[in-house]
Coordinates of C-alpha atoms and ligand atoms in Angstrom, one line a residue:
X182 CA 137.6 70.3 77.5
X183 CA 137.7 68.5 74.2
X184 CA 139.7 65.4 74.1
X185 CA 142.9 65.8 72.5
X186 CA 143.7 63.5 68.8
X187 CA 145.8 60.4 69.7
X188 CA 148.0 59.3 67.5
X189 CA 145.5 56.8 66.6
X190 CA 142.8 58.7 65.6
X191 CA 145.2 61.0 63.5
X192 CA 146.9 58.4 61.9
X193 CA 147.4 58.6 58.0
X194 CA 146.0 55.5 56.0
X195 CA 147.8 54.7 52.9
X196 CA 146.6 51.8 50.9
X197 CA 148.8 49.7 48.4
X198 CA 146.1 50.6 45.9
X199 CA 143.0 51.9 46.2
X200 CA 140.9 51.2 42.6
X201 CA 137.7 52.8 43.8
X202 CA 140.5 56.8 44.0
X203 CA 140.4 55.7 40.1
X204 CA 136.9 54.9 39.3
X205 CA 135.7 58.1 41.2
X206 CA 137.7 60.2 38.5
X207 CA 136.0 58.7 35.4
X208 CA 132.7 57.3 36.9
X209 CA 130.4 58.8 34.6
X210 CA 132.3 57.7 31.3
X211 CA 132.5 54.4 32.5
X212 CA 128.6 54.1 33.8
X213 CA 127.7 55.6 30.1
X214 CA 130.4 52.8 28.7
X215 CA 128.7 49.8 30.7
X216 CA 124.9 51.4 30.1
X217 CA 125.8 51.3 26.2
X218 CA 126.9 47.6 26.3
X219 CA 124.2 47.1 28.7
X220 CA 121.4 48.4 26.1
X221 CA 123.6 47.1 22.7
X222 CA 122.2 43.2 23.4
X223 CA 126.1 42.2 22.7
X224 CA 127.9 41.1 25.7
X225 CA 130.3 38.5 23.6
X226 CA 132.9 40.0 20.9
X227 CA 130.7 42.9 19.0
X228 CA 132.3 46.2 18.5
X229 CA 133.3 46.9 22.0
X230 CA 135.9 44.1 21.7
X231 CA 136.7 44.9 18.1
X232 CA 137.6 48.5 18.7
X233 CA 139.4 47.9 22.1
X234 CA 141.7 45.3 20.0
X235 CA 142.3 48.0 17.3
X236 CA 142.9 50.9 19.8
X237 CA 145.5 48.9 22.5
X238 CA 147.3 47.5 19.2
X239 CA 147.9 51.1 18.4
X240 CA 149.3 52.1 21.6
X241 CA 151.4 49.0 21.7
X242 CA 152.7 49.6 18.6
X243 CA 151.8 45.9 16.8
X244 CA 149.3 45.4 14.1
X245 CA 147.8 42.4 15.8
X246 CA 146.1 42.4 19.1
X247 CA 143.7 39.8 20.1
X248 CA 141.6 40.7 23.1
X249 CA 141.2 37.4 25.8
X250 CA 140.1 36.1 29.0
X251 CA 143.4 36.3 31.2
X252 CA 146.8 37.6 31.3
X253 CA 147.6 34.0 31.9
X254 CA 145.2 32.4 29.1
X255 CA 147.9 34.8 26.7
X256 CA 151.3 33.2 27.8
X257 CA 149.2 29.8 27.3
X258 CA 147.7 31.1 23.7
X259 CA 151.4 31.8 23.2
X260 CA 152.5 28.8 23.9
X261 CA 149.9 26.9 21.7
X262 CA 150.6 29.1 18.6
X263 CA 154.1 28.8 18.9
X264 CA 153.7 25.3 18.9
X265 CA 155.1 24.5 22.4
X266 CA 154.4 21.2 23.7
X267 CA 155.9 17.4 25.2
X268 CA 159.9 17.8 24.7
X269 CA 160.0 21.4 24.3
X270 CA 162.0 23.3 26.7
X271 CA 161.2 27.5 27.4
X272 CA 163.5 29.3 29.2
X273 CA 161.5 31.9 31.9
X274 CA 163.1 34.0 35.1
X275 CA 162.8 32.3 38.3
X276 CA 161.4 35.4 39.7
X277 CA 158.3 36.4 38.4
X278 CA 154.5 35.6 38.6
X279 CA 153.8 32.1 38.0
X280 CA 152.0 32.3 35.1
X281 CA 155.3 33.4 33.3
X282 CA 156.4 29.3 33.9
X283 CA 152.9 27.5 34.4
X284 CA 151.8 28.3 30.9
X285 CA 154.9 26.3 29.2
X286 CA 153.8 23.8 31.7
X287 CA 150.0 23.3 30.9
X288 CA 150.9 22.9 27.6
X289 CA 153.8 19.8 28.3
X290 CA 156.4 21.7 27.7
X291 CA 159.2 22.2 30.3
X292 CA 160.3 24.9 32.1
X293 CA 163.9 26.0 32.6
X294 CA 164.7 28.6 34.5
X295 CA 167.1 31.3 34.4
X296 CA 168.3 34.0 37.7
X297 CA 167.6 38.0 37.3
X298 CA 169.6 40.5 37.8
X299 CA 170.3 41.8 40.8
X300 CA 169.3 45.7 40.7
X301 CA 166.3 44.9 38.1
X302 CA 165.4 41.6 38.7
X303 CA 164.1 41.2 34.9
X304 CA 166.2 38.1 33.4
X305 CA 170.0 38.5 33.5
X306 CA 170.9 38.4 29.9
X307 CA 174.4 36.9 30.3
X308 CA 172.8 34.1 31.9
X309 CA 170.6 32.9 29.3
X310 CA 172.7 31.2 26.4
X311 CA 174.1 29.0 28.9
X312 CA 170.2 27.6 29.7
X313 CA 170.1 27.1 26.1
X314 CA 169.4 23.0 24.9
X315 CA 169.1 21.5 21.7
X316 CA 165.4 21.6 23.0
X317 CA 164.8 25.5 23.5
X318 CA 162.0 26.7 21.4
X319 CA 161.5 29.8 23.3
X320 CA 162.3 32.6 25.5
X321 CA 159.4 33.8 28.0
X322 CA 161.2 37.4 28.8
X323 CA 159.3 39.5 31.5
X324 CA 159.0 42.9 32.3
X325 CA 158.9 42.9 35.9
X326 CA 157.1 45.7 37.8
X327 CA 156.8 47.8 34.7
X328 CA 160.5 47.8 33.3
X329 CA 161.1 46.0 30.5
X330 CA 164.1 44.1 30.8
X331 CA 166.9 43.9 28.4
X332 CA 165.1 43.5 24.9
X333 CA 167.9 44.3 22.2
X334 CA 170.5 42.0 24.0
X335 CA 168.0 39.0 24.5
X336 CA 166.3 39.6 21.2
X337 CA 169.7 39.3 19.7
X338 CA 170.3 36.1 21.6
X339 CA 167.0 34.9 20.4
X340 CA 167.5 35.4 16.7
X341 CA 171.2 34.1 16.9
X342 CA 170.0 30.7 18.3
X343 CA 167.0 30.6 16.2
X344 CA 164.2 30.9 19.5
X345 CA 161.2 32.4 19.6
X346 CA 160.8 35.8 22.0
X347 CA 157.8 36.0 24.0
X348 CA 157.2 39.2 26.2
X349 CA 155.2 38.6 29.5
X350 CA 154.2 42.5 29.4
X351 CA 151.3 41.1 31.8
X352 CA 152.5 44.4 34.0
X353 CA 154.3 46.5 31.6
X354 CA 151.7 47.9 29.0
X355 CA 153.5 51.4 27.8
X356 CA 157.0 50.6 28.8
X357 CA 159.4 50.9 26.1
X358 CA 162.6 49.8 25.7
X359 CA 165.3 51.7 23.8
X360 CA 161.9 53.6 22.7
X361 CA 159.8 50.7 21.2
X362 CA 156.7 49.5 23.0
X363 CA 156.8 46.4 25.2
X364 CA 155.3 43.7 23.2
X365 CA 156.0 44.8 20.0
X366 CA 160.0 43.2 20.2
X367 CA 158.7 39.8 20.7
X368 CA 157.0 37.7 18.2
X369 CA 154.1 37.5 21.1
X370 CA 153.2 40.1 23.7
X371 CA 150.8 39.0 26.5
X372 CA 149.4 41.6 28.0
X373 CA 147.5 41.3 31.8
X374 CA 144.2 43.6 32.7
X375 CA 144.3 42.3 36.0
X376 CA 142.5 45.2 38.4
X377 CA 145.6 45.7 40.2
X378 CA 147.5 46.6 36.2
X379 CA 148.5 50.3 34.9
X380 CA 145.3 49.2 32.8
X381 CA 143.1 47.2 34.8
X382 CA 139.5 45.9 34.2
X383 CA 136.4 45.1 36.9
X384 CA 137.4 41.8 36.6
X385 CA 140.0 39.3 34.5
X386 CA 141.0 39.8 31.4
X387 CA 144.1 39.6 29.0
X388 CA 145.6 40.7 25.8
X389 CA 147.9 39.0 23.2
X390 CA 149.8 40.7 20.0
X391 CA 152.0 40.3 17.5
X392 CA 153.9 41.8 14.8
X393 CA 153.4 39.0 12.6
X394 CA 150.2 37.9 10.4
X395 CA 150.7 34.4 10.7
X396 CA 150.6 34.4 14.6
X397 CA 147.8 37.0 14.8
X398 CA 145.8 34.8 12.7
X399 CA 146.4 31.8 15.0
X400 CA 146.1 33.3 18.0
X401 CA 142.9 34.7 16.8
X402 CA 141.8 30.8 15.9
X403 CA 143.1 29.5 19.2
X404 CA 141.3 31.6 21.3
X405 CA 137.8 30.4 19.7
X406 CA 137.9 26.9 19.9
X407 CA 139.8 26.7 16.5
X408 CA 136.6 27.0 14.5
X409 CA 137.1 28.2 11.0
X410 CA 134.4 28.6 9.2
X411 CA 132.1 28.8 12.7
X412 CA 131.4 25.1 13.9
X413 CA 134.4 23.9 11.6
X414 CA 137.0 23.0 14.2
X415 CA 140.3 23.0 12.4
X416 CA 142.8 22.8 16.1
X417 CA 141.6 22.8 19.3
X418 CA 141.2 25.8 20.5
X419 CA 140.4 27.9 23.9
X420 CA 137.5 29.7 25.1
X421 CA 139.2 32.4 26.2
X422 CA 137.2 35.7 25.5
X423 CA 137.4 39.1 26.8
X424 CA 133.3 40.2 27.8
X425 CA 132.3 43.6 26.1
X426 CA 131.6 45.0 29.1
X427 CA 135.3 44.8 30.2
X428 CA 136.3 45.9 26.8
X429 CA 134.3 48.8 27.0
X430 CA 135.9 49.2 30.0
X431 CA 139.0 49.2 29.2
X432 CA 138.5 51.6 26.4
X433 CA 137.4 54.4 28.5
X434 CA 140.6 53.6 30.7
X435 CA 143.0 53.4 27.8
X436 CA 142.2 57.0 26.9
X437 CA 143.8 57.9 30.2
X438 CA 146.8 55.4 30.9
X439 CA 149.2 57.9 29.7
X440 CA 148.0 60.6 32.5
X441 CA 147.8 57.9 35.0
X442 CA 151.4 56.4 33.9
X443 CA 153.0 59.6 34.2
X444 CA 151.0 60.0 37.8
X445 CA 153.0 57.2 38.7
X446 CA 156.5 58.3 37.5
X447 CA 156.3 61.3 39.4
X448 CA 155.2 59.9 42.7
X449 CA 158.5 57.6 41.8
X450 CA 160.1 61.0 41.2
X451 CA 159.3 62.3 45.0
X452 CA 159.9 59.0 46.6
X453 CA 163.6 58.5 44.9
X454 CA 164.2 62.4 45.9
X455 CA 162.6 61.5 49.5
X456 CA 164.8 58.6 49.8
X457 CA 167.6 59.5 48.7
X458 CA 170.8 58.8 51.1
X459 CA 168.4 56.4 52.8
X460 CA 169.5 52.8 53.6
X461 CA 166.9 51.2 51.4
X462 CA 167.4 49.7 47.8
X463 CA 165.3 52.0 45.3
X464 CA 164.6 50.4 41.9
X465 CA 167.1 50.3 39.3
X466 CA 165.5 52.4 36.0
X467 CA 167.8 51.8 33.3
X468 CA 168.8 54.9 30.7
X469 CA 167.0 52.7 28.0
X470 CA 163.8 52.2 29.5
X471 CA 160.8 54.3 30.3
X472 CA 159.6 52.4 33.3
X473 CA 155.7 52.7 34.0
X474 CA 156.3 51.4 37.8
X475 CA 153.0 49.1 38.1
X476 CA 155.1 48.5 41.3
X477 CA 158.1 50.3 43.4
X478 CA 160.1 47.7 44.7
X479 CA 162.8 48.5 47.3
X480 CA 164.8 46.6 49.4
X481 CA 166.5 45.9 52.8
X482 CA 167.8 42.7 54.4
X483 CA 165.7 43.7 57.3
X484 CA 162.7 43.7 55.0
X485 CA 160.3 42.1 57.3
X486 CA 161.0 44.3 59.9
X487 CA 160.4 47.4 58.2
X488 CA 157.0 45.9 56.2
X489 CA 156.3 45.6 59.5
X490 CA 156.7 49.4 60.9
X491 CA 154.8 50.5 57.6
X492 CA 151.6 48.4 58.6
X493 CA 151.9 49.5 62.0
X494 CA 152.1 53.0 60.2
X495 CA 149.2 52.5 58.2
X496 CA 151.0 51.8 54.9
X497 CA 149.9 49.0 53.0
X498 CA 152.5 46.7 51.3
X499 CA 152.9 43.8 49.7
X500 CA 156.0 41.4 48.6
X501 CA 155.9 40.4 44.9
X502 CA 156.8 37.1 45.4
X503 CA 157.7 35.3 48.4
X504 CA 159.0 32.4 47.0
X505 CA 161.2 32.0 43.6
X506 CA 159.7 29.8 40.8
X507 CA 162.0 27.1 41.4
X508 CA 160.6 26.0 44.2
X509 CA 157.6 26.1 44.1
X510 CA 155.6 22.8 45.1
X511 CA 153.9 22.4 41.8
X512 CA 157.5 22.2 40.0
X513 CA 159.0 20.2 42.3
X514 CA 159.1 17.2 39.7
X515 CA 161.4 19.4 37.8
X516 CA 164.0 19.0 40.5
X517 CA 165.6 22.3 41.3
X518 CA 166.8 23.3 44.8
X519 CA 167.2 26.4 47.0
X520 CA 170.6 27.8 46.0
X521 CA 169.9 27.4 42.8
X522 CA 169.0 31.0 41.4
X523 CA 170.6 32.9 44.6
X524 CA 169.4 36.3 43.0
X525 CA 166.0 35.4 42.9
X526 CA 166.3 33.8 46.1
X527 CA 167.7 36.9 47.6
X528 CA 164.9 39.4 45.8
X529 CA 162.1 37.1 47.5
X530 CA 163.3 37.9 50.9
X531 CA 164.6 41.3 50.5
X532 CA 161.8 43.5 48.9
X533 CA 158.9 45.0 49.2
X534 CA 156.3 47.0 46.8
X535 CA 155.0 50.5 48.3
X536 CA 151.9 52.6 47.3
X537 CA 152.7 53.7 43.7
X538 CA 148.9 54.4 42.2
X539 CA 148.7 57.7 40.7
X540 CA 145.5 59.0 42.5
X541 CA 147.9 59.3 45.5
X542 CA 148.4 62.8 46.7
X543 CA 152.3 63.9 47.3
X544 CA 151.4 64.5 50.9
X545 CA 150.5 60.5 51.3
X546 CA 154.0 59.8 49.1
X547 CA 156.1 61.9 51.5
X548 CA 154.0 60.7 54.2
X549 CA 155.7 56.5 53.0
X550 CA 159.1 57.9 52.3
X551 CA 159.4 59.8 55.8
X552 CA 158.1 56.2 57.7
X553 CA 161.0 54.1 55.5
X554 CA 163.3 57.2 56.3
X555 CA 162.7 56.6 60.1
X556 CA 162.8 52.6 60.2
X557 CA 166.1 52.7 58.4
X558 CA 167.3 55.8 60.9
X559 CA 166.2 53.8 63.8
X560 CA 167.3 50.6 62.9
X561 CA 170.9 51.3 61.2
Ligands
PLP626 C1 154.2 38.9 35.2 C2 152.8 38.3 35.1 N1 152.6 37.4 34.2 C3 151.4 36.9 34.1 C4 150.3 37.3 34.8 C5 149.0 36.6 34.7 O1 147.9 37.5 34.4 P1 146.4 37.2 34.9 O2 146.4 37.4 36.4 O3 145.6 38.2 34.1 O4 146.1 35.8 34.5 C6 150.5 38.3 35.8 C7 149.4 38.9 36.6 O5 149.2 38.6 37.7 C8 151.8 38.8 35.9 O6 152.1 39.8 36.9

């Protein structure tokens, strides 16, 4: 007689993203993409880079996109064109990546933080004029897990009180807000193509934009070692350049983010409908936003617990982030405390991000919903 399945040999795997799914779909455009850099003898800026700029700014909405190294070196080339530095104070969320503060930092500015909102977690809007200083020079607004956060009512802010609006849109390329494009409200997007992004490269790379000439142009300059004509160094500027073999990339997967960003709406579709009435927190998609869920975030006080029961399912998870901006070590000398941002606090131990990539079949989504449905059953 033939031994019967245990329940460990028929257990369902589900990854919290699983990039090689992706690359099977598209393999032979992007092995002809990478062959044609490959043979082209340009593997720094060339047309690759020229055309990927052109084609993203288009989809973004902004006339000027300048391809470069990180998602991180953009919130720094931000910074630098804007003209942050020593005595210059930028108000960011104290829930976010770090990159959304460390930039204002490695240029000398300071950051000052600000709490999210509690359903959201982009930055609370009401909160934000009272961080406001005679030393603000700008607002670092991010769009958290792929939903841009309130744009018209911090834009407004922003133009009231004379500050400059930068988008961290490292995770929300293709969200819109109110039905304009995340980083075209700003006067700098910065755009992430992290692997793990809605459009993610074989590697790091990054993305900044703007709707104005004057910034373009600088940004462009920054991002070069500030040499105009070449070997003329007019500022001093970064290396921070995307290859042309993650351009090229990237243009092969920019022709299908919209297919892929509409994968991942409807597997939030079935989970909200497969959750709902459950005793979990299910992110918050405002009427104004069309939210391209790089991640869906839900939540319970016993968090830990259930992250736990998934991984013992076979569900992989992961908590974006731990641990609040305001206290982390490497801002320490900038003297906040725990209690400080009690939203952000409370996000950091309350939620966890669950398989949202839109190779995923609907069996493996139901499969996730049914093992949150039992935890919070079994544990109410
Ligand atoms: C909100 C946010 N800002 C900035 C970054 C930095 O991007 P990168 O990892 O490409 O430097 C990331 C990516 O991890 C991010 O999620």
């Amino acid at each position: 007689m033939s031994a019967q399945p245990t329940a460990a040999t028929t257990k369902t795997t589900v990854p919290l993203l699983d990039l090689t799914a992706q690359l099977k779909s598209i393999e032979p455009e992007i092995r002809a993409a990478i062959d044609g850099v490959l043979t082209s003898g340009r593997y720094i800026g060339g047309p690759e880079v020229s055309e990927f700029e052109k084609e993203v700014g288009a989809y973004c909405s902004v006339p000027h996109a300048i391809a470069c190294a990180s998602g991180t070196d953009a919130l720094v080339l931000a910074m630098r064109a804007l003209g942050v530095g020593p005595g210059d104070e930028v108000i960011t969320p104290a829930y976010s990546f770090l990159a959304s503060a460390s930039s204002v930092a490695l240029v000398g500015g300071k950051p000052v933080f600000v709490d999210v909102e509690p359903d959201t977690y982009n930055l609370d809007s009401s909160k934000l004029e009272q961080a406001i200083t005679p030393k603000t020079k700008a607002v670092i607004v991010v769009h958290l897990f792929g939903q841009c956060a309130d744009l018209e009512a911090i834009q407004t802010i922003c133009k009231r009180r004379n500050l400059a609006l930068v988008e961290d849109a490292a995770q929300a390329i293709g969200a819109e807000w109110q039905g304009k494009r995340a980083g075209s409200w700003g006067e700098i997007g910065c755009f992430s193509f992290f692997p793990s992004k809605n459009l993610g490269a074989f590697g790091d790379g990054g993305l900044v934009v703007s709707t104005r000439a004057d910034l373009g142009d600088k940004l462009r300059l920054l991002r070069e070692h500030g040499a105009r004509p070449k070997y003329n160094h007019i500022e001093l500027g970064m290396n921070s350049r995307l290859d042309a073999l993650q351009a090229a990339v990237l243009r092969v997967k920019l022709r299908h983010l919209e297919s892929w960003t509409e994968g991942r709406r409807k597997n939030a579709d079935i989970y909200r409908q497969a959750l709902a009435g459950v005793a979990v927190g299910l992110p918050v998609a405002r009427q104004e936003a069309r939210h391209i869920y790089n991640q869906f975030v839900i939540r319970s006080p016993k968090r830990d617990a259930l992250r736990a029961s998934l991984t013992a399912a076979g569900v992989g998870t992961e908590i974006y982030y731990p641990k609040p901006m305001h206290v982390q070590p490497c801002f320490d000398a900038l003297g906040y405390k725990d209690g400080d941002f009690p939203v952000s606090e409370a996000a950091a131990r309350e939620t966890v991000a669950l398989p949202i990539y839109p190779e995923l079949t609907r069996d493996q989504v139901a499969y996730v919903a049914e093992r949150v449905r039992e935890f919070a059953s079994s544990s109410s």
